[in-house]
Amino acid sequence: MMIPPALEIRNLAKTYPGGVAALRPTSLTVPAGGRLVLLGPSGSGKSTLLRLLIGLETPDAGEILVDGVRIDHLPPHKRGIAFVPQRPALYPQMTVRRNLETVLERPSLVLPAPTIELLRLGDLLNRYPHQLSGGETQRVILAKLLIRKVGIWLLDEPFSGLDPVFRAEFRAELHLLLGLSAVTMLFVTHDPADAWSLGRRVGVLDEGVLHSLGTADELRIRPTTSFVASALGRFNLLGGRIERIASRSDPSATAKFDFVSECGSVRVPVSDSSGIQLEPIHRLTLGIRPEDVRSSPAEQSAWHLVSAEPAGSGWLLTVARGRTRLRTEWRSGSPPPVGTPLEWTLPPERVLWFDGRTGRRLDV
Ligand code: ADP
Ligand code: MG
């Protein structure tokens, strides 16, 4: 296989007329053959970044390099980059065959049979786009990517318009293609599932700022900010503060501290060894992954099961007390019925602490 190019951006920034700073100066590299997924909520600057890379927007500052050579002065079609926009469209008045032929390097070439076969498009070539299902349309779009034989792919939430079944299917399809192709990919999405399944490395984007870059596991297990933790989906994050507990029986005893959540419904002892400064920080956020919360049915509890959904080989339960909610994984067979009182514990070594104002991890 050919070695695909490396993609690098240096201090790339974009503010739209009207003053929206869609992308703050950002630098990153996708090495040759690398697959980077950027995860961010709507409005975080994902499409802006990709549109700058392909040349549909002009940056205010910064550089774009492919294999070390600047390309930001080139028009889109000369950049050697293929781009699948957020709502990819086929030409409605053309058959699938004609749509695919538009990306051939030269009109005299024929469509590559292995690609047509791989994406199961043989029977669809004479249909028009309105005669395709959502999944079939996506396969045609992937075929266009492959046929272009370009070494860099930029994909802008290509699954977002699909229902969950198609989404999983398309993800699998893309996985297969990536395994067979020499490409460097930058994929942006708001869906953590894309990050887990497609990204060798994952970054988190928030309001035009790249928060964190690491392997999916690094981010999942040790998120650097509470925003990163929340972007990953199911993380429990509870705002609160530290309370000093006075010992009535022995006022001279070493001070003890509790974390108390905003509504007061979660209270967790905090030890000196947690690595956080106990007094000066007033607002804290407690973070814990659902798989680290231990829960079990109880005779009586202020907490009740409010919902259960299948997740992986077990269940993801939501337990609530008033407005405070906590998610926990359930692995011992079917979950109890909704409404069941549940008690839970948070193993202290699994709890992560974040500064309530800046969101930065404290226990590092
Ligand atoms: P995302 O793709 O992550 O949803 P976008 O890159 O589309 O985010 O948008 C980032 C920010 O820039 C948003 O606040 C959006 O409203 C703004 N924005 C996007 N395109 C334009 C534009 N052409 N003109 C002005 N503001 C824009
Ligand atoms: Mg977008």
Coordinates of C-alpha atoms and ligand atoms in Angstrom, one line a residue:
M1 CA 0.0 0.0 0.0
M2 CA 1.1 3.5 -0.7
I3 CA 2.0 5.7 2.3
P4 CA -0.6 8.3 2.7
P5 CA 0.4 11.9 3.5
A6 CA 0.6 13.5 7.0
L7 CA -1.7 16.4 7.7
E8 CA -0.6 19.2 10.0
I9 CA -2.2 22.5 11.1
R10 CA -0.3 25.3 12.9
N11 CA -2.2 28.0 14.8
L12 CA -5.1 27.8 12.5
A13 CA -7.8 30.3 13.5
K14 CA -11.1 31.6 12.2
T15 CA -13.5 34.3 13.4
Y16 CA -16.6 34.9 11.2
P17 CA -17.8 38.3 10.3
G18 CA -20.0 39.3 13.2
G19 CA -17.3 38.2 15.7
V20 CA -18.0 34.5 16.3
A21 CA -14.6 33.0 17.1
A22 CA -15.4 29.6 15.7
L23 CA -11.8 28.3 15.9
R24 CA -9.2 29.6 18.3
P25 CA -5.6 29.2 17.3
T26 CA -5.3 25.4 17.0
S27 CA -2.4 23.2 16.2
L28 CA -2.5 19.4 15.6
T29 CA -1.0 16.7 13.5
V30 CA -2.6 13.6 12.0
P31 CA 0.4 11.5 11.1
A32 CA 0.6 9.5 7.9
G33 CA -2.1 6.8 8.0
G34 CA -3.4 8.2 11.3
R35 CA -7.1 8.4 12.2
L36 CA -8.0 11.3 14.4
V37 CA -11.6 11.8 15.7
L38 CA -12.6 15.2 17.0
L39 CA -15.5 15.1 19.4
G40 CA -17.5 18.2 20.2
P41 CA -21.0 19.5 20.7
S42 CA -22.9 21.4 18.1
G43 CA -21.3 24.8 17.5
S44 CA -17.9 23.8 18.8
G45 CA -16.2 24.6 15.5
K46 CA -15.9 21.1 13.9
S47 CA -17.3 22.0 10.5
T48 CA -15.3 25.3 10.5
L49 CA -12.1 23.4 11.0
L50 CA -12.8 21.0 8.1
R51 CA -14.0 23.7 5.8
L52 CA -10.7 25.6 6.4
L53 CA -8.7 22.5 5.7
I54 CA -10.5 21.8 2.4
G55 CA -10.5 25.5 1.4
L56 CA -14.1 26.4 1.6
E57 CA -13.3 29.0 4.2
T58 CA -10.3 31.3 4.5
P59 CA -8.4 31.3 7.8
D60 CA -7.5 34.5 9.7
A61 CA -4.2 33.0 10.7
G62 CA -2.3 29.8 10.6
E63 CA -0.9 27.3 8.2
I64 CA -2.1 24.0 6.7
L65 CA 0.6 21.5 5.6
V66 CA 0.4 18.2 3.8
D67 CA 3.6 16.2 4.2
G68 CA 5.3 19.4 5.4
V69 CA 4.3 21.5 2.4
R70 CA 1.9 24.4 2.8
I71 CA -1.3 23.9 0.9
D72 CA -3.5 26.8 2.3
H73 CA -3.1 28.9 -0.8
L74 CA -4.4 26.1 -3.1
P75 CA -8.0 25.9 -4.3
P76 CA -10.0 23.0 -2.8
H77 CA -9.6 20.5 -5.7
K78 CA -5.8 20.9 -5.7
R79 CA -5.3 20.1 -2.0
G80 CA -5.4 16.3 -2.3
I81 CA -8.1 16.1 0.3
A82 CA -11.5 14.5 0.0
F83 CA -14.3 15.9 2.1
V84 CA -17.6 14.4 3.0
P85 CA -19.8 17.3 4.3
Q86 CA -22.3 17.1 7.1
R87 CA -25.2 16.5 4.7
P88 CA -23.6 14.8 1.7
A89 CA -25.7 14.9 -1.4
L90 CA -25.7 13.1 -4.7
Y91 CA -26.6 14.8 -8.0
P92 CA -30.4 14.0 -8.1
Q93 CA -30.6 14.1 -11.9
M94 CA -27.8 11.6 -12.4
T95 CA -27.8 7.8 -11.9
V96 CA -25.6 6.2 -9.3
R97 CA -23.2 5.3 -12.1
R98 CA -22.9 8.9 -13.3
N99 CA -22.6 10.2 -9.8
L100 CA -19.6 7.9 -9.3
E101 CA -18.1 8.8 -12.6
T102 CA -17.9 12.5 -11.6
V103 CA -15.0 11.7 -9.3
L104 CA -13.0 9.6 -11.8
E105 CA -9.6 11.1 -12.4
R106 CA -10.2 11.1 -16.2
P107 CA -13.6 10.6 -17.8
S108 CA -12.2 7.8 -20.0
L109 CA -11.6 5.6 -16.9
V110 CA -14.1 2.9 -15.9
L111 CA -15.5 2.5 -12.4
P112 CA -13.2 0.2 -10.3
A113 CA -15.0 -3.2 -10.0
P114 CA -13.6 -4.1 -6.6
T115 CA -15.0 -0.9 -5.1
I116 CA -18.4 -1.5 -6.6
E117 CA -18.4 -5.0 -5.3
L118 CA -17.1 -4.1 -1.9
L119 CA -19.8 -1.6 -1.3
R120 CA -22.5 -3.8 -2.9
L121 CA -23.4 -1.2 -5.5
G122 CA -23.6 -3.5 -8.6
D123 CA -27.5 -3.6 -8.6
L124 CA -27.8 0.1 -7.8
L125 CA -25.8 1.6 -10.6
N126 CA -28.8 2.5 -12.8
R127 CA -30.9 3.9 -10.0
Y128 CA -31.4 7.6 -9.2
P129 CA -30.6 9.0 -5.8
H130 CA -34.3 9.2 -4.8
Q131 CA -34.6 5.5 -5.4
L132 CA -32.0 4.7 -2.7
S133 CA -32.4 4.0 1.0
G134 CA -30.4 6.0 3.5
G135 CA -27.8 3.2 3.9
E136 CA -27.5 2.8 0.1
T137 CA -26.9 6.5 -0.3
Q138 CA -24.1 6.4 2.3
R139 CA -22.5 3.5 0.5
V140 CA -22.4 5.5 -2.8
I141 CA -20.8 8.4 -0.9
L142 CA -18.2 6.1 0.5
A143 CA -17.6 4.7 -3.0
K144 CA -17.0 8.3 -4.2
L145 CA -14.4 8.7 -1.5
L146 CA -12.6 5.5 -2.5
I147 CA -12.7 6.1 -6.2
R148 CA -11.1 9.5 -5.8
K149 CA -7.9 7.8 -4.6
V150 CA -7.0 10.7 -2.4
G151 CA -4.8 10.2 0.6
I152 CA -6.6 12.4 3.1
W153 CA -10.2 12.0 4.1
L154 CA -12.1 14.6 6.1
L155 CA -15.5 13.4 7.3
D156 CA -18.0 15.8 8.9
E157 CA -20.5 13.8 11.0
P158 CA -21.4 11.6 8.1
F159 CA -23.6 9.4 10.3
S160 CA -25.6 12.1 11.9
G161 CA -28.5 12.0 9.5
L162 CA -28.9 8.2 9.8
D163 CA -31.1 6.1 12.1
P164 CA -29.1 4.0 14.7
V165 CA -29.2 0.8 12.7
F166 CA -27.8 2.4 9.6
R167 CA -25.3 4.3 11.7
A168 CA -23.8 1.1 13.1
E169 CA -23.8 -0.4 9.7
F170 CA -22.1 2.5 8.1
R171 CA -19.5 2.7 10.9
A172 CA -18.7 -1.0 10.2
E173 CA -18.5 -0.3 6.5
L174 CA -16.1 2.7 7.0
H175 CA -14.0 0.6 9.4
L176 CA -13.6 -2.0 6.7
L177 CA -12.6 0.6 4.1
L178 CA -10.1 2.1 6.4
G179 CA -8.5 -1.3 6.9
L180 CA -8.1 -1.7 3.1
S181 CA -7.1 1.9 2.2
A182 CA -3.9 3.9 2.7
V183 CA -5.5 7.1 4.1
T184 CA -5.0 9.7 6.7
M185 CA -8.4 10.5 8.3
L186 CA -9.8 13.4 10.3
F187 CA -13.3 12.7 11.4
V188 CA -15.5 15.1 13.4
T189 CA -18.6 14.1 15.3
H190 CA -20.7 14.8 18.4
D191 CA -21.2 11.1 19.0
P192 CA -18.8 9.4 21.4
A193 CA -19.6 6.0 19.8
D194 CA -17.8 7.2 16.6
A195 CA -14.8 8.1 18.7
W196 CA -14.6 4.7 20.3
S197 CA -15.0 2.8 17.2
L198 CA -13.0 4.8 14.6
G199 CA -10.4 6.9 16.4
R200 CA -6.9 5.7 17.1
R201 CA -6.6 9.1 18.7
V202 CA -9.4 11.3 19.9
G203 CA -9.6 15.1 20.6
V204 CA -12.3 17.1 22.3
L205 CA -13.3 20.4 20.9
D206 CA -15.3 23.0 22.8
E207 CA -16.0 26.5 21.6
G208 CA -13.2 26.5 19.1
V209 CA -10.7 25.2 21.6
L210 CA -9.0 21.8 21.4
H211 CA -9.2 20.5 25.0
S212 CA -7.4 17.2 25.0
L213 CA -5.8 14.8 22.6
G214 CA -5.1 11.2 23.4
T215 CA -6.0 7.6 22.8
A216 CA -9.7 6.9 23.4
D217 CA -8.8 4.9 26.5
E218 CA -6.6 7.7 27.9
L219 CA -9.5 10.1 27.5
R220 CA -12.1 7.7 28.8
I221 CA -10.2 6.7 31.9
R222 CA -8.3 9.9 32.8
P223 CA -10.2 12.8 31.2
T224 CA -8.2 16.1 31.8
T225 CA -11.3 18.3 32.2
S226 CA -14.9 17.9 33.2
F227 CA -15.8 19.0 29.7
V228 CA -13.9 16.1 28.2
A229 CA -15.5 13.7 30.7
S230 CA -19.0 15.0 29.7
A231 CA -18.2 14.8 26.0
L232 CA -17.5 11.1 26.3
G233 CA -21.1 10.5 27.1
R234 CA -22.2 8.7 30.2
F235 CA -19.8 10.0 32.8
N236 CA -21.4 11.1 36.1
L237 CA -20.6 14.6 37.0
L238 CA -21.9 16.2 40.2
G239 CA -21.2 19.8 41.2
G240 CA -20.7 20.5 44.9
R241 CA -18.4 21.8 47.6
I242 CA -16.1 20.6 50.4
E243 CA -17.5 20.6 53.9
R244 CA -15.3 20.4 57.0
I245 CA -16.8 18.0 59.5
A246 CA -16.2 19.0 63.1
S247 CA -15.6 16.3 65.5
R248 CA -17.7 17.0 68.6
S249 CA -16.1 14.4 70.8
D250 CA -12.6 15.4 70.0
P251 CA -12.1 19.0 68.7
S252 CA -8.4 18.5 68.4
A253 CA -8.7 15.5 66.1
T254 CA -7.4 15.8 62.5
A255 CA -10.0 17.6 60.4
K256 CA -12.2 15.5 58.2
F257 CA -13.8 16.6 55.0
D258 CA -16.8 15.6 52.9
F259 CA -17.8 16.4 49.4
V260 CA -21.4 17.5 49.4
S261 CA -23.3 17.8 46.1
E262 CA -25.4 20.9 45.3
C263 CA -28.7 19.5 46.5
G264 CA -27.0 17.8 49.4
S265 CA -28.1 14.3 48.2
V266 CA -24.6 13.0 47.7
R267 CA -22.1 13.1 50.5
V268 CA -18.7 11.4 50.0
P269 CA -15.7 11.5 52.4
V270 CA -12.6 13.1 50.9
S271 CA -9.2 12.1 52.2
D272 CA -6.0 14.0 52.1
S273 CA -4.7 11.3 49.8
S274 CA -7.2 12.3 47.1
G275 CA -4.6 14.8 45.9
I276 CA -6.9 17.8 46.0
Q277 CA -6.4 20.8 48.2
L278 CA -9.2 20.5 50.6
E279 CA -9.8 24.1 51.8
P280 CA -9.2 26.8 49.3
I281 CA -11.3 25.3 46.5
H282 CA -14.9 26.0 47.2
R283 CA -16.6 24.5 44.1
L284 CA -15.7 21.0 43.0
T285 CA -17.1 18.6 40.5
L286 CA -17.1 14.9 41.3
G287 CA -16.7 12.6 38.3
I288 CA -17.2 8.8 38.2
R289 CA -17.9 6.4 35.3
P290 CA -21.1 4.4 35.5
E291 CA -19.1 1.1 35.5
D292 CA -17.3 2.2 38.7
V293 CA -20.5 2.9 40.7
R294 CA -21.5 -0.1 42.7
S295 CA -25.2 -0.4 43.2
S296 CA -27.6 -3.0 44.7
P297 CA -31.3 -3.2 45.6
A298 CA -32.2 -2.1 49.2
E299 CA -35.1 -2.5 51.5
Q300 CA -35.2 1.3 51.9
S301 CA -33.3 4.0 50.2
A302 CA -33.8 7.6 49.2
W303 CA -32.6 6.6 45.7
H304 CA -34.8 4.9 43.2
L305 CA -34.3 3.3 39.8
V306 CA -35.8 5.6 37.2
S307 CA -34.6 3.9 34.0
A308 CA -32.7 1.0 32.6
E309 CA -31.3 0.7 29.1
P310 CA -29.3 -2.2 27.6
A311 CA -25.6 -1.3 27.3
G312 CA -23.0 -3.7 26.0
S313 CA -23.3 -6.9 27.9
G314 CA -25.2 -5.4 30.8
W315 CA -27.5 -2.5 31.6
L316 CA -27.1 1.2 32.2
L317 CA -29.3 2.2 35.1
T318 CA -30.2 5.7 36.1
V319 CA -31.0 6.2 39.8
A320 CA -32.4 9.4 41.2
R321 CA -33.0 11.2 44.4
G322 CA -35.0 14.3 43.7
R323 CA -33.3 16.1 40.8
T324 CA -29.9 14.4 41.4
R325 CA -29.2 11.6 39.0
L326 CA -26.5 9.0 38.9
R327 CA -25.8 6.4 36.2
T328 CA -24.5 3.0 37.1
E329 CA -23.8 -0.2 35.3
W330 CA -25.6 -3.4 36.1
R331 CA -24.1 -6.7 35.1
S332 CA -25.9 -9.3 37.2
G333 CA -28.7 -10.4 34.9
S334 CA -31.9 -8.4 34.3
P335 CA -32.2 -5.1 36.2
P336 CA -34.8 -4.7 38.9
P337 CA -38.1 -3.0 37.9
V338 CA -38.2 0.8 37.7
G339 CA -39.1 2.3 41.1
T340 CA -37.0 -0.2 43.1
P341 CA -35.1 1.4 45.9
L342 CA -31.3 1.1 45.3
E343 CA -28.3 1.9 47.3
W344 CA -24.9 2.7 45.8
T345 CA -21.3 3.4 46.8
L346 CA -18.5 5.2 45.0
P347 CA -15.1 3.5 45.5
P348 CA -12.9 6.5 46.5
E349 CA -10.0 5.3 44.3
R350 CA -12.3 5.6 41.2
V351 CA -13.5 9.1 41.9
L352 CA -12.1 11.9 39.8
W353 CA -12.1 15.5 41.0
F354 CA -12.4 18.6 38.9
D355 CA -12.2 22.3 39.7
G356 CA -15.8 23.6 39.6
R357 CA -14.9 26.8 37.9
T358 CA -12.2 25.9 35.4
G359 CA -13.2 22.3 34.9
R360 CA -9.5 21.2 35.2
R361 CA -8.7 17.8 36.8
L362 CA -7.4 18.3 40.3
D363 CA -6.2 14.8 41.4
V364 CA -3.3 14.6 39.0
Ligands
ADP1 P1 -20.0 22.6 14.5 O1 -19.7 22.0 13.2 O2 -19.2 22.0 15.6 O3 -21.5 22.5 14.9 P2 -19.5 25.1 13.3 O4 -18.1 25.1 12.8 O5 -20.5 24.9 12.3 O6 -19.7 24.1 14.5 O7 -19.8 26.5 14.0 C1 -19.0 27.1 14.9 C2 -19.5 28.5 15.3 O8 -19.4 29.4 14.2 C3 -21.0 28.5 15.7 O9 -21.2 29.4 16.7 C4 -21.7 28.9 14.4 O10 -22.9 29.6 14.7 C5 -20.7 29.9 13.8 N1 -20.7 29.9 12.3 C6 -20.6 28.8 11.5 N2 -20.6 29.2 10.2 C7 -20.7 30.5 10.2 C8 -20.8 31.5 9.2 N3 -20.8 31.2 7.9 N4 -21.0 32.8 9.6 C9 -21.0 33.2 10.9 N5 -21.0 32.3 11.9 C10 -20.8 31.0 11.6
MG2 MG -20.9 20.9 11.9

